Amino acid sequence: MDICIVHYGEIGTKGKNRAFFEKKLVENISRFAKAKRRFGWIEVEYYEGIEEKLRKTPGIRYFGVGYKTDLDMSAIKSAVLKALPEKFESFKISASRRNKKFPLNSIEINRELGRAVVETTGKKVDLENPDVTVWVEICENFALVYSKRIEGIGGLPVGCAGRVVSLVSGGIDSPVASFLAMKRGCEAVLVHFFNRTLHSAEVRKKIVMLAEKLAEYQGSIKLYMIPFEEVQMEIIRIVPPKLRMVVYRRSMMRMANMIAEKERAKAIVTGDNISQVASQTLDNLNVIYAASKLAVLPPLLGFDKEEIVGLAKKIGTYEISILPYEDCCSLMVAKHPETRARKEIIEEFEEFEELEKSAVEKGETVEVSCSTTEVGSFRR
Ligand code: ATP
Ligand code: MG
């Protein structure tokens, strides 16, 4: 194989911004391969294993893996023969002609190439339900030929929508939420709050593993690990158990906003899902989200748990999320938590700003990429 022919969906409809989206996608692909912007598609140099990377790059609807040839029928014919798999019984040629100066139209190209394949291989044409389809795209100065077409994840290139702070717990939901934000073009900065006095080494390992998995979709990812046992202790000291969860989540919101300011992020993403747990009633979400200056986006809003689990399995975070870990929330959970929190009452208890600031300052940042992990300390 010579090249990958990358096609994007939605970017194509973005009018004047199209070039911006295309350049972003080229930039993102360039992190792992040689890529060049063409008219309406992107040319990517092939190497073994690249399929897996392209399959995980947001913004790609599908891509072909095949050959680039000269613009003449005999060159195209041999590329078609090369592109055929070893075993098949029936086939179909599907030509499209972007270059209208090419002497044959697409129906004529289909016929001529079809005839050549029948003569050489003895296989039969089946337009309805072929074992193999060979796509032929006639461009300005060359032709593209491929029989292998792979679905991408769609969406928009990471970064074109700006940056978000995505709150990840060690659970199943929040990594899926981060992924969905990335899929819509957001560059996610991950934030995890943890308690250093509880099994923190294991928790850290697990969260870094989740970040590494998510980095496969984003290229690289910055993770903030915020030790917040002091805030937690203070909450336990002054807030009645029934209200702790909401207070605790509001506190996370405020710290997430502090990080967003440093990172110039424009929104906060959470793994909330309406009514899944007590903290996610509409009354509680209202009170929790009111603690954020920035818009709070919960991409899982309308998903059922099985759908979330299905997606988590598909993107590869599920296996990591189900590893056992000490959830620092469990300290906070009352047997019968408030399901209808009221902001005025909650606010009476909240005097944690200094502790929150200091927790964020003590935070550590980890630069995670799919292959290497560098650990640095965060202080400014
Ligand atoms: P998840 O499966 O993502 O843990 P959940 O259904 O268990 O979600 P909660 O535990 O109430 O729900 O958390 C709701 C959201 O709050 C999470 O999806 C995540 O975005 C954020 N969150 C909860 N705990 C933490 C934490 N320790 N660090 C960072 N974010 C958190
Ligand atoms: Mg959870």
Short mmCIF file of N, CA, C and O in Angstrom, two decimals, residues 170-173 175-176 205-207 209-211 213 217 308-325:
data_model
loop_
_atom_site.label_atom_id
_atom_site.label_comp_id
_atom_site.label_asym_id
_atom_site.label_seq_id
_atom_site.Cartn_x
_atom_site.Cartn_y
_atom_site.Cartn_z
N GLY A 170 -12.46 8.00 38.68
CA GLY A 170 -11.95 6.72 38.17
C GLY A 170 -13.07 5.86 37.61
O GLY A 170 -12.86 4.72 37.26
N GLY A 171 -14.28 6.44 37.52
CA GLY A 171 -15.45 5.65 37.12
C GLY A 171 -15.56 5.42 35.63
O GLY A 171 -14.66 5.76 34.86
N ILE A 172 -16.68 4.86 35.24
CA ILE A 172 -16.88 4.50 33.83
C ILE A 172 -17.28 5.72 33.00
O ILE A 172 -16.87 5.88 31.85
N ASP A 173 -18.08 6.59 33.61
CA ASP A 173 -18.72 7.65 32.82
C ASP A 173 -17.80 8.77 32.36
O ASP A 173 -17.81 9.14 31.18
N PRO A 175 -14.56 9.24 31.67
CA PRO A 175 -13.67 9.13 30.50
C PRO A 175 -14.45 9.13 29.18
O PRO A 175 -13.96 9.67 28.18
N VAL A 176 -15.65 8.57 29.21
CA VAL A 176 -16.47 8.57 27.99
C VAL A 176 -16.89 10.01 27.66
O VAL A 176 -16.88 10.42 26.51
N LYS A 205 -2.04 5.71 39.38
CA LYS A 205 -1.73 4.80 38.28
C LYS A 205 -2.96 4.61 37.38
O LYS A 205 -2.88 4.64 36.16
N LYS A 206 -4.06 4.41 38.04
CA LYS A 206 -5.30 4.17 37.28
C LYS A 206 -5.70 5.40 36.44
O LYS A 206 -6.05 5.27 35.27
N ILE A 207 -5.62 6.57 37.05
CA ILE A 207 -6.02 7.77 36.32
C ILE A 207 -5.05 8.03 35.16
O ILE A 207 -5.46 8.42 34.06
N MET A 209 -3.46 5.77 33.52
CA MET A 209 -3.81 4.80 32.48
C MET A 209 -5.01 5.27 31.66
O MET A 209 -5.04 5.14 30.43
N LEU A 210 -6.00 5.84 32.36
CA LEU A 210 -7.17 6.36 31.63
C LEU A 210 -6.74 7.51 30.70
O LEU A 210 -7.18 7.59 29.56
N ALA A 211 -5.86 8.37 31.23
CA ALA A 211 -5.39 9.50 30.43
C ALA A 211 -4.63 8.99 29.20
O ALA A 211 -4.78 9.52 28.10
N LYS A 213 -5.07 6.20 27.63
CA LYS A 213 -6.05 5.68 26.68
C LYS A 213 -6.70 6.84 25.91
O LYS A 213 -6.81 6.84 24.69
N TYR A 217 -6.73 9.31 21.37
CA TYR A 217 -7.68 10.04 20.53
C TYR A 217 -7.28 11.49 20.35
O TYR A 217 -7.70 12.15 19.41
N ILE A 308 -23.54 3.95 27.72
CA ILE A 308 -22.25 4.50 28.18
C ILE A 308 -21.23 3.36 28.29
O ILE A 308 -20.09 3.48 27.83
N VAL A 309 -21.68 2.25 28.87
CA VAL A 309 -20.78 1.10 29.02
C VAL A 309 -20.34 0.60 27.65
O VAL A 309 -19.16 0.32 27.42
N GLY A 310 -21.27 0.55 26.71
CA GLY A 310 -20.96 0.12 25.34
C GLY A 310 -19.89 1.00 24.72
O GLY A 310 -18.92 0.51 24.12
N LEU A 311 -20.05 2.30 24.89
CA LEU A 311 -19.08 3.24 24.32
C LEU A 311 -17.73 3.13 25.04
O LEU A 311 -16.67 3.17 24.40
N ALA A 312 -17.79 2.94 26.35
CA ALA A 312 -16.55 2.80 27.13
C ALA A 312 -15.77 1.58 26.64
O ALA A 312 -14.54 1.61 26.53
N LYS A 313 -16.49 0.51 26.31
CA LYS A 313 -15.82 -0.70 25.81
C LYS A 313 -15.22 -0.43 24.44
O LYS A 313 -14.10 -0.84 24.15
N LYS A 314 -15.98 0.28 23.64
CA LYS A 314 -15.53 0.57 22.28
C LYS A 314 -14.26 1.43 22.27
O LYS A 314 -13.35 1.21 21.48
N ILE A 315 -14.21 2.41 23.15
CA ILE A 315 -13.03 3.29 23.13
C ILE A 315 -11.89 2.76 24.01
O ILE A 315 -10.81 3.32 24.04
N GLY A 316 -12.15 1.70 24.75
CA GLY A 316 -11.07 1.04 25.49
C GLY A 316 -10.85 1.55 26.91
O GLY A 316 -9.87 1.18 27.55
N THR A 317 -11.77 2.37 27.42
CA THR A 317 -11.57 2.86 28.79
C THR A 317 -12.24 1.94 29.82
O THR A 317 -11.88 1.97 31.00
N TYR A 318 -13.19 1.14 29.37
CA TYR A 318 -13.97 0.31 30.30
C TYR A 318 -13.09 -0.58 31.18
O TYR A 318 -13.22 -0.58 32.40
N GLU A 319 -12.18 -1.31 30.52
CA GLU A 319 -11.33 -2.25 31.25
C GLU A 319 -10.51 -1.55 32.34
O GLU A 319 -10.21 -2.16 33.36
N ILE A 320 -10.15 -0.31 32.08
CA ILE A 320 -9.37 0.44 33.08
C ILE A 320 -10.32 0.95 34.17
O ILE A 320 -10.02 0.86 35.36
N SER A 321 -11.48 1.45 33.75
CA SER A 321 -12.42 2.02 34.73
C SER A 321 -12.89 1.00 35.77
O SER A 321 -13.18 1.37 36.90
N ILE A 322 -12.98 -0.27 35.35
CA ILE A 322 -13.50 -1.24 36.33
C ILE A 322 -12.42 -1.79 37.28
O ILE A 322 -12.73 -2.56 38.17
N LEU A 323 -11.16 -1.38 37.08
CA LEU A 323 -10.13 -1.77 38.05
C LEU A 323 -10.54 -1.21 39.41
O LEU A 323 -11.01 -0.08 39.49
N PRO A 324 -10.35 -1.99 40.46
CA PRO A 324 -10.79 -1.50 41.78
C PRO A 324 -9.98 -0.28 42.21
O PRO A 324 -8.79 -0.20 41.93
N TYR A 325 -10.62 0.65 42.84
CA TYR A 325 -9.88 1.79 43.40
C TYR A 325 -10.70 2.39 44.52
O TYR A 325 -11.90 2.20 44.61
#
